[in-house]
Tab-separated table of C-alpha atoms and ligand atoms in Angstrom:
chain	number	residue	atom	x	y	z
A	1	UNK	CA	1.785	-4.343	26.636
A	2	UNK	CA	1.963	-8.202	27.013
A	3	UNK	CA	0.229	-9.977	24.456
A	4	UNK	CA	-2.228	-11.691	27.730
A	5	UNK	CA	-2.930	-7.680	28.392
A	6	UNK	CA	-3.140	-6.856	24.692
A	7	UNK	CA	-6.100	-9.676	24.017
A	8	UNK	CA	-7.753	-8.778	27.124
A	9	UNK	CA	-8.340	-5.225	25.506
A	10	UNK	CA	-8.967	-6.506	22.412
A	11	UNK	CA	-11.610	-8.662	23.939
A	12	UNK	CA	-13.543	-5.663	25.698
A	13	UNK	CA	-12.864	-3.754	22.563
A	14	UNK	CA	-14.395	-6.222	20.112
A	15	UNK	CA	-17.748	-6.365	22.545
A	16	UNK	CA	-18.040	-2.629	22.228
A	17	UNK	CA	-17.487	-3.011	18.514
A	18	UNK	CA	-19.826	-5.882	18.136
A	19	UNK	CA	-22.720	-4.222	20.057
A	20	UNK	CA	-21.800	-0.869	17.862
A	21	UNK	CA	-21.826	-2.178	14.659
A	22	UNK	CA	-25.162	-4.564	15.176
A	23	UNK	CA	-26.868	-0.533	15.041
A	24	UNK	CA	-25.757	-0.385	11.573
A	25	UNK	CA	-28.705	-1.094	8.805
A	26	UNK	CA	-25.837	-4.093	7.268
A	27	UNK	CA	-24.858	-5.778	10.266
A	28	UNK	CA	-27.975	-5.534	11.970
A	29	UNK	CA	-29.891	-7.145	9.577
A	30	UNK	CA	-27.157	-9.547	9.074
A	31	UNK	CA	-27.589	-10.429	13.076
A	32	UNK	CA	-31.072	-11.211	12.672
A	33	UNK	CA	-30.755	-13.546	9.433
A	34	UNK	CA	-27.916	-15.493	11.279
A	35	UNK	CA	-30.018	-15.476	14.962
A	36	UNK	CA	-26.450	-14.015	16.456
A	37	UNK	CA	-26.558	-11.433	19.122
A	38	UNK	CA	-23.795	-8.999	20.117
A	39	UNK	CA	-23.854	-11.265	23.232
A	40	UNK	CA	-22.769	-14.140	21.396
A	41	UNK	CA	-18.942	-12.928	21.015
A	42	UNK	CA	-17.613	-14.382	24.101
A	43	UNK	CA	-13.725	-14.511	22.995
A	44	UNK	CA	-11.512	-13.416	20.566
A	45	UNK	CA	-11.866	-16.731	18.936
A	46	UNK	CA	-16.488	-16.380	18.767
A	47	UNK	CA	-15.463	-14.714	16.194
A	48	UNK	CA	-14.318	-17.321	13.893
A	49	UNK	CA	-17.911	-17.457	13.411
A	50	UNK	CA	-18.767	-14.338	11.986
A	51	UNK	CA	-18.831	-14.444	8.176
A	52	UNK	CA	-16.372	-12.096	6.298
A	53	UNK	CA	-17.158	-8.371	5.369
A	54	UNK	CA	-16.346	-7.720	0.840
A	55	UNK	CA	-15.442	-5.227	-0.407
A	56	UNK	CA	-18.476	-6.155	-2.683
A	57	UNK	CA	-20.631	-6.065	-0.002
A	58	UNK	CA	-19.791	-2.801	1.703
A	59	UNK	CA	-19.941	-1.194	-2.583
A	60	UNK	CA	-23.710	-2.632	-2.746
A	61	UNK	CA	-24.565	-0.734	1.339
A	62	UNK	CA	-23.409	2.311	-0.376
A	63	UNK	CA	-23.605	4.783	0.614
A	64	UNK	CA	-23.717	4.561	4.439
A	65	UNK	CA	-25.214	0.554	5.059
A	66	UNK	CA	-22.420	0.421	7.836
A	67	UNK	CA	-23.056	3.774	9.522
A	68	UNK	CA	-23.774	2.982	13.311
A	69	UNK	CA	-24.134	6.260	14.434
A	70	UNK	CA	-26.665	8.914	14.189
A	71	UNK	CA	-25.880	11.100	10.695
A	72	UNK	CA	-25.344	13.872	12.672
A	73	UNK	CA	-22.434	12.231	14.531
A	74	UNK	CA	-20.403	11.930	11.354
A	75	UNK	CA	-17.790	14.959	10.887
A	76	UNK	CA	-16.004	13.906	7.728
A	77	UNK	CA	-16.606	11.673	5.035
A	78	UNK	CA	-13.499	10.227	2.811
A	79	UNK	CA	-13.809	7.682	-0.475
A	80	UNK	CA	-12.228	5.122	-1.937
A	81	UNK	CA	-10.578	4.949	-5.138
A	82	UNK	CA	-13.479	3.472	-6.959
A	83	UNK	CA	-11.800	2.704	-10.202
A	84	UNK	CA	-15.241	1.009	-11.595
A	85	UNK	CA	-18.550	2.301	-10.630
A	86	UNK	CA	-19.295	4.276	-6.971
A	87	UNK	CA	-16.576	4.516	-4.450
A	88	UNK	CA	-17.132	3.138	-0.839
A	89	UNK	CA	-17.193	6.239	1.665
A	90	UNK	CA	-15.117	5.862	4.624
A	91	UNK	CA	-17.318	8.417	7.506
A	92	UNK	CA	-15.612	9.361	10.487
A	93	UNK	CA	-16.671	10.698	13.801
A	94	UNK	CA	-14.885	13.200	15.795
A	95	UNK	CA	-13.474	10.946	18.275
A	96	UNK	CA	-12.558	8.586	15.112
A	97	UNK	CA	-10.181	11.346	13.560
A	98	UNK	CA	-8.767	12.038	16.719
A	99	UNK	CA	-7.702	8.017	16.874
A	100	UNK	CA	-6.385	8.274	13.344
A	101	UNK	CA	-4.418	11.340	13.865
A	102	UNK	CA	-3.420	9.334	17.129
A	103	UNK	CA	-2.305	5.889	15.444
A	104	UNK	CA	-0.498	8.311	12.413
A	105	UNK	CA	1.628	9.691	14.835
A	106	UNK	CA	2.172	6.639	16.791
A	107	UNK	CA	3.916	5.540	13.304
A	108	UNK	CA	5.810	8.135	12.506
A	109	UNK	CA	7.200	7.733	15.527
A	110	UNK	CA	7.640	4.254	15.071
A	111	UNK	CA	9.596	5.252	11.821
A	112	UNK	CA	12.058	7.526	13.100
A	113	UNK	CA	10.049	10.981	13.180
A	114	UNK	CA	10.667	13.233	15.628
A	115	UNK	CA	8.927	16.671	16.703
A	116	UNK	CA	11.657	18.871	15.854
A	117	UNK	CA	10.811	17.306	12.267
A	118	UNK	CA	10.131	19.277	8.638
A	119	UNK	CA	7.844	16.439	7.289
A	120	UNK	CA	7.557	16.984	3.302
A	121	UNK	CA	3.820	15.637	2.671
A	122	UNK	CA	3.701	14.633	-1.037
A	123	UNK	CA	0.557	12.451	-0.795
A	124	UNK	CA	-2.521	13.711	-2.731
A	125	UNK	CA	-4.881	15.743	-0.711
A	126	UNK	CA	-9.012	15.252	-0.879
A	127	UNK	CA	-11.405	12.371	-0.938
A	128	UNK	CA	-8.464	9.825	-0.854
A	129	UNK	CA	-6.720	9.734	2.944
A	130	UNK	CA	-3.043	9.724	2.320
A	131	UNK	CA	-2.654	13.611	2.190
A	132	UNK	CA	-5.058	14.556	5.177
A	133	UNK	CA	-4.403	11.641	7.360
A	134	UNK	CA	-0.346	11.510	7.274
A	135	UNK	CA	-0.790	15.540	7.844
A	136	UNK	CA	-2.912	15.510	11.224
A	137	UNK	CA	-0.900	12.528	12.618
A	138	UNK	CA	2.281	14.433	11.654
A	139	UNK	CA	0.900	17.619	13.435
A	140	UNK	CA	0.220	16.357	16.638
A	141	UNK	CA	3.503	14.916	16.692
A	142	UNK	CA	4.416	18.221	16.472
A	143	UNK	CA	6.108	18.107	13.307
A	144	UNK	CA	6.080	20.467	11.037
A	145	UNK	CA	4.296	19.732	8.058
A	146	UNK	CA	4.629	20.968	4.302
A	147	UNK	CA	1.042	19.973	3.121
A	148	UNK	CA	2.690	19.829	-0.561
A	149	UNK	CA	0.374	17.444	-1.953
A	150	UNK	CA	0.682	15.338	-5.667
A	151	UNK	CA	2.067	16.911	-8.905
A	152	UNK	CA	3.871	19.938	-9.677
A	153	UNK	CA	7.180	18.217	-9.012
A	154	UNK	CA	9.598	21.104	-10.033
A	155	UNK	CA	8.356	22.720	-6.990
A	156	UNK	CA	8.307	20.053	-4.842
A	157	UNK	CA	11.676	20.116	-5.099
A	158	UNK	CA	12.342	23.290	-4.649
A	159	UNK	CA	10.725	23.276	-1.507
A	160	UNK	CA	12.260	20.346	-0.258
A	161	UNK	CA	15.632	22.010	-1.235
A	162	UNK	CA	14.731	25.419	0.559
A	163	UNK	CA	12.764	24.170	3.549
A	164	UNK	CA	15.112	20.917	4.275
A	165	UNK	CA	12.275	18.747	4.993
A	166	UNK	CA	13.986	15.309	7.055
A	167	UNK	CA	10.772	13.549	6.006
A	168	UNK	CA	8.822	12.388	2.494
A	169	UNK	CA	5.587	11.343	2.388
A	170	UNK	CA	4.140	9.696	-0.837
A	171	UNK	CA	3.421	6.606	-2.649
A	172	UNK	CA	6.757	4.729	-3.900
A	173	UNK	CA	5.994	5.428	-7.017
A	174	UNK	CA	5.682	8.962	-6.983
A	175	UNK	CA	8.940	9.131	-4.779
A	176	UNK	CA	10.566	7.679	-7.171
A	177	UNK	CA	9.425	10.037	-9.760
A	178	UNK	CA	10.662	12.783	-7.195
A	179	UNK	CA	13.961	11.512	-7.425
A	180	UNK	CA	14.376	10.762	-11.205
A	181	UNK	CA	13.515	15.044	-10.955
A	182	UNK	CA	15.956	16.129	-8.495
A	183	UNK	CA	18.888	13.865	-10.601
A	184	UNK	CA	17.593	16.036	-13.788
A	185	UNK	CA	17.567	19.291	-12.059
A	186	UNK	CA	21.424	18.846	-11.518
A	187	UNK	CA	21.091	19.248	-7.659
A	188	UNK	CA	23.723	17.059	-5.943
A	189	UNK	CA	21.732	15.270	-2.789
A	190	UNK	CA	23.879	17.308	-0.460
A	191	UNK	CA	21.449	20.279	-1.216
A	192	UNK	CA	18.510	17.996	0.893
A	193	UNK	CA	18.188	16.967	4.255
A	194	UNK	CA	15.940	14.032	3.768
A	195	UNK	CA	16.741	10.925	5.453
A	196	UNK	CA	13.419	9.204	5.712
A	197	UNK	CA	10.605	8.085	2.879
A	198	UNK	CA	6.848	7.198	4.408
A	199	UNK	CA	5.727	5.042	1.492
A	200	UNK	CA	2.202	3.481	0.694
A	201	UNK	CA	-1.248	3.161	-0.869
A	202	UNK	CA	0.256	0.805	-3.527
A	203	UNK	CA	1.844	-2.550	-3.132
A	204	UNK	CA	5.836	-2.267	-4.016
A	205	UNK	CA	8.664	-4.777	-3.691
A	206	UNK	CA	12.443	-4.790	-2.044
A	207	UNK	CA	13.961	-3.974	-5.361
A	208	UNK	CA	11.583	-1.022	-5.546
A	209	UNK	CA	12.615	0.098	-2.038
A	210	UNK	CA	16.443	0.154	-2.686
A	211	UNK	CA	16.123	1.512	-6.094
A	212	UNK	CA	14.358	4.739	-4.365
A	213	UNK	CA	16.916	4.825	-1.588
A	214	UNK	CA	19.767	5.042	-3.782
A	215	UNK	CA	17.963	7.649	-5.786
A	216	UNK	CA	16.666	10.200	-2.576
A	217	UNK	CA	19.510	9.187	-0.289
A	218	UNK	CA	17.195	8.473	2.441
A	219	UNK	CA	15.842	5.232	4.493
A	220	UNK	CA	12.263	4.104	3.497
A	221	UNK	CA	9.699	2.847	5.533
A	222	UNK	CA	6.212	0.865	4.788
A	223	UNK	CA	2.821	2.218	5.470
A	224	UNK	CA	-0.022	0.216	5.300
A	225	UNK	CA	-3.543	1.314	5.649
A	226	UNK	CA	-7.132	1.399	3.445
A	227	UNK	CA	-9.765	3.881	3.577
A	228	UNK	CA	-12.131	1.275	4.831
A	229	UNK	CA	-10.568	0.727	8.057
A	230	UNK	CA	-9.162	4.340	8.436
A	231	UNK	CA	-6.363	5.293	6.230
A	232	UNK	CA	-2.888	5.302	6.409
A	233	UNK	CA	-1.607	4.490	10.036
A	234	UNK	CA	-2.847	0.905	10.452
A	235	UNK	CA	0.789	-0.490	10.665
A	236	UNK	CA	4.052	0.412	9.341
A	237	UNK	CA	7.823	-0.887	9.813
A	238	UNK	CA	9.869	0.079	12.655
A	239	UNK	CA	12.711	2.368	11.827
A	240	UNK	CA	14.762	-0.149	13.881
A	241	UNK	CA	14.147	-3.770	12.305
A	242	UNK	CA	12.281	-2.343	8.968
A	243	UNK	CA	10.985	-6.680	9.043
A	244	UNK	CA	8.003	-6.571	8.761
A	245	UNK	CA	4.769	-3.550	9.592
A	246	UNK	CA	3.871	-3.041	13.231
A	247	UNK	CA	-0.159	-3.634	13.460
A	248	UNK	CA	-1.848	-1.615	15.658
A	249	UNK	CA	-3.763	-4.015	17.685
A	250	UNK	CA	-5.484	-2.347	20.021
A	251	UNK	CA	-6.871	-0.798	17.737
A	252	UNK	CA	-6.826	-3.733	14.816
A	253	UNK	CA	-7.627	-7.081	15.249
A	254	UNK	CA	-5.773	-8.833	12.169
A	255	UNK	CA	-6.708	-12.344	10.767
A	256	UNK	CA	-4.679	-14.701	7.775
A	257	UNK	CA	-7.378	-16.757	5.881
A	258	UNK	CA	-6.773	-18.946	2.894
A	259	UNK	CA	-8.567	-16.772	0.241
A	260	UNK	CA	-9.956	-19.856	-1.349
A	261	UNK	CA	-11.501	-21.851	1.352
A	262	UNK	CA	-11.783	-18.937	3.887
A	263	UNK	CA	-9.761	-20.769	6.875
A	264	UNK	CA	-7.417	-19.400	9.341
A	265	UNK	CA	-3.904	-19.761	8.732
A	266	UNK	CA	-1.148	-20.397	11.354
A	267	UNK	CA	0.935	-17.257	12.115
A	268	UNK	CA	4.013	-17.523	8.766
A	269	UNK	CA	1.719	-18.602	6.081
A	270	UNK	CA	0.653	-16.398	3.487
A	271	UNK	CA	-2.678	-15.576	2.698
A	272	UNK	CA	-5.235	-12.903	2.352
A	273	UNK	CA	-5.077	-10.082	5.492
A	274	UNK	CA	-8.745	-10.010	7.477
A	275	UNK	CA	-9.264	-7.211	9.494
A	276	UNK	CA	-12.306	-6.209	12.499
A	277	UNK	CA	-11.430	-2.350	13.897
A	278	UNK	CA	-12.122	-2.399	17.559
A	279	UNK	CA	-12.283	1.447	17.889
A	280	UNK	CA	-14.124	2.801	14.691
A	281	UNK	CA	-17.366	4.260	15.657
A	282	UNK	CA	-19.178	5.118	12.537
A	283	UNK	CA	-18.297	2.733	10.899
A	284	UNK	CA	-17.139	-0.753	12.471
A	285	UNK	CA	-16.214	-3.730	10.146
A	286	UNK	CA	-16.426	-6.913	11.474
A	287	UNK	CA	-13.748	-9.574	9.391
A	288	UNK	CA	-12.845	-7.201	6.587
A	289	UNK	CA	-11.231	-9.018	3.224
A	290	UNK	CA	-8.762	-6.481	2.456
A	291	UNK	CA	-7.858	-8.481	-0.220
A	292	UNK	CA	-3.865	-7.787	0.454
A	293	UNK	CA	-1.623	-10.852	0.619
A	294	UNK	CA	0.592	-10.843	3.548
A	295	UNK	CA	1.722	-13.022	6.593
A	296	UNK	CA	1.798	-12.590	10.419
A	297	UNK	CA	4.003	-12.780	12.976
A	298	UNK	CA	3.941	-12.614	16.540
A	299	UNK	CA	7.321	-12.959	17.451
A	300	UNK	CA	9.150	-9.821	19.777
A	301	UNK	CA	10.630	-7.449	17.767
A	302	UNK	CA	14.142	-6.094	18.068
A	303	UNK	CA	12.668	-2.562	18.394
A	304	UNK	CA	10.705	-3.993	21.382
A	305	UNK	CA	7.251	-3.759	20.405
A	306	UNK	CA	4.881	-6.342	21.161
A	307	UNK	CA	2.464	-6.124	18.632
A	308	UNK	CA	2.502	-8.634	15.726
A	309	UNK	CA	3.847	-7.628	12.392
A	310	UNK	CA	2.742	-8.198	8.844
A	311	UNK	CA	4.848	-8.879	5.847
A	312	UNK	CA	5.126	-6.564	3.400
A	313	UNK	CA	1.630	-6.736	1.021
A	314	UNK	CA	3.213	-8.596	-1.536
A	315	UNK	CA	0.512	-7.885	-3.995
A	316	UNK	CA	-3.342	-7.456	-4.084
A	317	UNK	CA	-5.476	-10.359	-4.966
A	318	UNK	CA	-7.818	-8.051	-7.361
A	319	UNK	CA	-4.008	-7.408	-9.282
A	320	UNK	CA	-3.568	-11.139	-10.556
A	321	UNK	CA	-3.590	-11.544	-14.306
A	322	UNK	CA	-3.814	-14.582	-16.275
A	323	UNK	CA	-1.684	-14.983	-19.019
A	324	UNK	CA	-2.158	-18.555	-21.089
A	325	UNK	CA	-2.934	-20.129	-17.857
A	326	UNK	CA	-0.231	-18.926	-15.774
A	327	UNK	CA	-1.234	-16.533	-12.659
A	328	UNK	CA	0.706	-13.747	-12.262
A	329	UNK	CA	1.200	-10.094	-10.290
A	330	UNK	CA	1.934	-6.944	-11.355
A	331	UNK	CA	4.627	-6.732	-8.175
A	332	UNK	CA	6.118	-10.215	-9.189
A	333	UNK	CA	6.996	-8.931	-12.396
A	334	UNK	CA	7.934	-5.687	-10.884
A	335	UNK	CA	10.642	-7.654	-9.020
A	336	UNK	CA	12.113	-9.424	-11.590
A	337	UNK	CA	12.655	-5.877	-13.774
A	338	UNK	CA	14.249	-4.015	-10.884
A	339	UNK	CA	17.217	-6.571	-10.866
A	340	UNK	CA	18.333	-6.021	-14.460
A	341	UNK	CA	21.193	-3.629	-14.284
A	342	UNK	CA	20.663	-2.177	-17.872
A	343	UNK	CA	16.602	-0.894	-17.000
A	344	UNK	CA	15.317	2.110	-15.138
A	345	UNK	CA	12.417	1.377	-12.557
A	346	UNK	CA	9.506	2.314	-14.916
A	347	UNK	CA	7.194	-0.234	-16.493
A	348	UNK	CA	4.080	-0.486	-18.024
A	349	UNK	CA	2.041	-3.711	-18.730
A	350	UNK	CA	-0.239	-4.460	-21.594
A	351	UNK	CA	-2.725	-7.294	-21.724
A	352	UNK	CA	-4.387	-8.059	-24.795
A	353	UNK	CA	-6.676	-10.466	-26.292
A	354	UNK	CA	-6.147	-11.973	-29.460
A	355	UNK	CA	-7.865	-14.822	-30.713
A	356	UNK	CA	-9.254	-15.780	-27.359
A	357	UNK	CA	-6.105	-16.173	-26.564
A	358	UNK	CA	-4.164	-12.911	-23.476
A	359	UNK	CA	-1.279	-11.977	-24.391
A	360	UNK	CA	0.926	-9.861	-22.225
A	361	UNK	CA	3.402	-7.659	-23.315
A	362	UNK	CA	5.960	-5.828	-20.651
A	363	UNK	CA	7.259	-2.215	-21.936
A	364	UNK	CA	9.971	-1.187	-19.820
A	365	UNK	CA	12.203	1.743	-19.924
A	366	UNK	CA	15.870	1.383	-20.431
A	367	UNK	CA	18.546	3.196	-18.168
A	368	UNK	CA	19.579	6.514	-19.999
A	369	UNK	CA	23.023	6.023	-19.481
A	370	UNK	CA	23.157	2.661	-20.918
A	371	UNK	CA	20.532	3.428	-23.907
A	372	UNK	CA	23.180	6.884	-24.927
A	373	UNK	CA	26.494	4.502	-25.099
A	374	UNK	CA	24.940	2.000	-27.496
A	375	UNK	CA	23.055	4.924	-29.562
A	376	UNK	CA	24.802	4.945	-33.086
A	377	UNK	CA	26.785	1.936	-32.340
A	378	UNK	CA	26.656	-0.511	-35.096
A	379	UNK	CA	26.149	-3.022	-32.384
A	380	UNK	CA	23.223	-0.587	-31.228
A	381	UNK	CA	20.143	-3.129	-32.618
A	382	UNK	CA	21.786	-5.931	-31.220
A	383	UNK	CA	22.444	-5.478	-27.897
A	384	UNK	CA	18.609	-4.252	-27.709
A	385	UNK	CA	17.505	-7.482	-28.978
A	386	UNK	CA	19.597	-9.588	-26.256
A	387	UNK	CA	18.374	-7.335	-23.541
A	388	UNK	CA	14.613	-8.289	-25.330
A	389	UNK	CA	15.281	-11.977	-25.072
A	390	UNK	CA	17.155	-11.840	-21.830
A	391	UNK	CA	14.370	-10.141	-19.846
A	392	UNK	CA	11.970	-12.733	-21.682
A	393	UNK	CA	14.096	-15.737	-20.200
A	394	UNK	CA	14.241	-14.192	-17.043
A	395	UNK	CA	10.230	-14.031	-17.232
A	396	UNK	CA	10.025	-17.209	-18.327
A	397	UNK	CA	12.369	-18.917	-15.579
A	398	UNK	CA	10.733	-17.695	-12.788
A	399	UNK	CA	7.670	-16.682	-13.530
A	400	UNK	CA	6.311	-19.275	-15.810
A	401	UNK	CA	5.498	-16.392	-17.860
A	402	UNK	CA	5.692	-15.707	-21.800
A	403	UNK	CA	5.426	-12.064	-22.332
A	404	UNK	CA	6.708	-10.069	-25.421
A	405	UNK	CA	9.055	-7.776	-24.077
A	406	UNK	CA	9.456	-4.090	-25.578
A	407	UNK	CA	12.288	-1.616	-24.299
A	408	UNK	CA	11.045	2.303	-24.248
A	409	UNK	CA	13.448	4.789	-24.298
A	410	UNK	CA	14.348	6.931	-21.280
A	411	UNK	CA	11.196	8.940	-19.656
A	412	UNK	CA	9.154	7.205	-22.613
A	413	UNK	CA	6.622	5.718	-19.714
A	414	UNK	CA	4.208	8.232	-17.994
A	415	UNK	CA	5.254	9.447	-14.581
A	416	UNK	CA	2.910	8.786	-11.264
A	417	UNK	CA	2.162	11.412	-8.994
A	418	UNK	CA	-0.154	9.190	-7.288
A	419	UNK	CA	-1.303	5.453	-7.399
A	420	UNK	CA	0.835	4.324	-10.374
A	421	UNK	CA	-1.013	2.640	-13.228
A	422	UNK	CA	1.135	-0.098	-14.047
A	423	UNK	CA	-1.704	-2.402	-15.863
A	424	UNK	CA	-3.475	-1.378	-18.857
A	425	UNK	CA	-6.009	-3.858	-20.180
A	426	UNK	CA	-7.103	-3.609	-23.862
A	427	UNK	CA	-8.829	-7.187	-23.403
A	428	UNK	CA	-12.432	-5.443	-23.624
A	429	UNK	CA	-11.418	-3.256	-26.415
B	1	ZN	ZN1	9.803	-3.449	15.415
């Protein structure tokens, strides 16, 4: 589609959504207090006028303030992770799973998945939609899907070993932990077919990405999605460019604001992803804050599409720590680990509080190879203590950051099956 016929349909679309959502207790009280009527969205840019949707706000309508359809209407009902307090509920009408299975299999497609496909689905299954919504988009591709879902590992493997699944599905970090177990169960990567990952549901970096390449043998792809506005499936990289994630946009209508003042930004600056669904029936969101940093771009594609592509989330705005003044992410530090030769991609971060003051400290886990030839050395203390210091600098330099560092010893830090936990925060005791 041309991006004249793509913004015509987006146009008709957001009407329909508009007039949709305005049935919803939230937005149709929030009509009336700011005298707007679905009538009033005229073009894609009326919108500019509509204030955001939080995250906050959509917590505080639980549990179904955005519902614009009769309760009846609603066939399924997934959550967020609510790590504090109740989740937000993500409810879904028939014809809205169809679209998700729909939009799932438009990008697996997009990522190199065929039909003739053994798709290995590692994501966890339940309230959270990784496990249920990769596995109906992968089925009516026609795939064949492995609904393995988080944990047991050792059998994971074995499975992907006996079945020869082409296809992973599962958060980076638990891929990573998937290949950390087929290295230790001696199995040279010739046993397994896989040549392509499906990652998401956490933010992860380019280091991340090669490190669990190298370690499965295999291509991966980014997956970006939220419960909110569906699940996984909302854009992801073509197999062919892998620069940036594909947004569905006939489906999406993606906006860049300036998190701080709440402006639009020109397509290439960073700043936090907004997003309005133009096809969600039970529940429409008009100018979501996804709170996910990223950039846009409508430039063609090598792969051909036309739709405009994201950046890669570089981190999550609710992430940022502040150490002594100094703002930081989780993924920033992430990247900065991944490119010392002597650690192994697993990391845990520590923030306490001590006399008013936060003080992080960055446990890291040092490559097994490298920690058994300086074991019993005399030089063995050392060498541990330059690594210390080095990573430190390296913090330091481009970061800004002073962090005590602490090297664990090989498979020390806990493994994800999931959503890793990279932060732990002792601040409140
Ligand atoms: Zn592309």
């Amino acid at each position: 589609m041309s991006r004249a016929e793509l913004e015509s349909l987006q146009l008709q679309r957001l009407k329909e959504t508009v007039l949709r959502a305005s049935k919803s207790p939230y937005y149709g009280s929030l009509f009336k207090s700011l005298g707007l009527s679905p009538e009033s969205f005229t073009s894609l840019d009326s919108l500019g006028a509509f204030p955001f949707t939080t995250k906050k706000q959509l917590r505080d309508s639980y549990p179904f303030g955005t519902l614009a359809v009769a309760p009846d209407e609603v066939v399924r009902v997934h959550a967020s992770s609510g790590t504090r307090g109740k989740p937000t509920l993500a409810p879904y009408t028939s014809n809205d799973l169809r679209t998700w299975a729909t939009l799932v299999a438009r990008s697996l497609r997009a990522a190199g998945v065929r039909q003739r496909d053994i798709v290995h689905n590692a994501y966890g299954y339940g309230l959270f939609t990784g496990g249920i919504g990769l596995h109906y988009g992968a089925e009516l591709l026609g795939a064949t899907v492995i609904p393995a879902g988080a944990g047991r590992t050792a059998q994971q493997i074995t499975l992907l070993e006996d079945l020869g699944a082409r296809v992973l599905c599962s958060t980076p970090s638990y891929a990573l932990n998937i290949g950390y177990a087929m290295e230790e169960s001696q199995k040279p990567l010739s046993n397994f077919k896989l040549e392509i990952g499906i990652f998401g549901a956490e933010p992860w970096t380019e280091p991340m990405r090669q490190q669990i390449e190298r370690k499965l043998g295999i291509k991966a792809v980014d997956i970006y999605g939220m419960s909110e506005l569906m699940g996984p499936g909302v854009a992801i990289e073509c197999l062919e460019a892998r620069l940036g994630l594909h947004i569905w946009e006939d489906h999406f209508l993606p906006e860049v604001i300036d998190p701080q003042s709440g402006l639009v930004l020109p397509d290439g600056e960073e700043g936090e992803l907004v997003m309005t669904t133009l096809t969600k029936e039970a529940a429409p969101l008009l100018r979501l804050r996804t709170g996910d940093l990223t950039a846009l771009t409508r430039e063609s594609c090598s792969c051909g599409r036309t739709m405009s592509r994201m950046t890669r989330v570089r981190a999550r705005i609710d992430d940022m720590i502040i150490v002594r003044g100094v703002n930081v992410y989780p993924s920033e530090i992430e990247n900065i680990l991944l490119q010392v030769d002597e650690l192994a991609p697993h990391y845990l971060l520590i923030l306490r509080r001590e006399k008013a003051l936060d003080e992080l400290s960055v446990q890291v886990e040092i490559k097994e190879e490298i920690q058994s030839s300086w074991t019993n050395t005399e030089h063995e203390s050392t060498k541990l203590r330059e690594l210390e210091q080095r990573i430190g600098q390296l913090l330091k330099e481009h970061l800004g950051l002073t962090a005590g560092v602490e090297l664990a010893p090989s498979r020390s830090i806990g493994r994800s099956e999931g959503k890793a936990c990279r932060l732990v925060d002792l601040r409140q005791g």
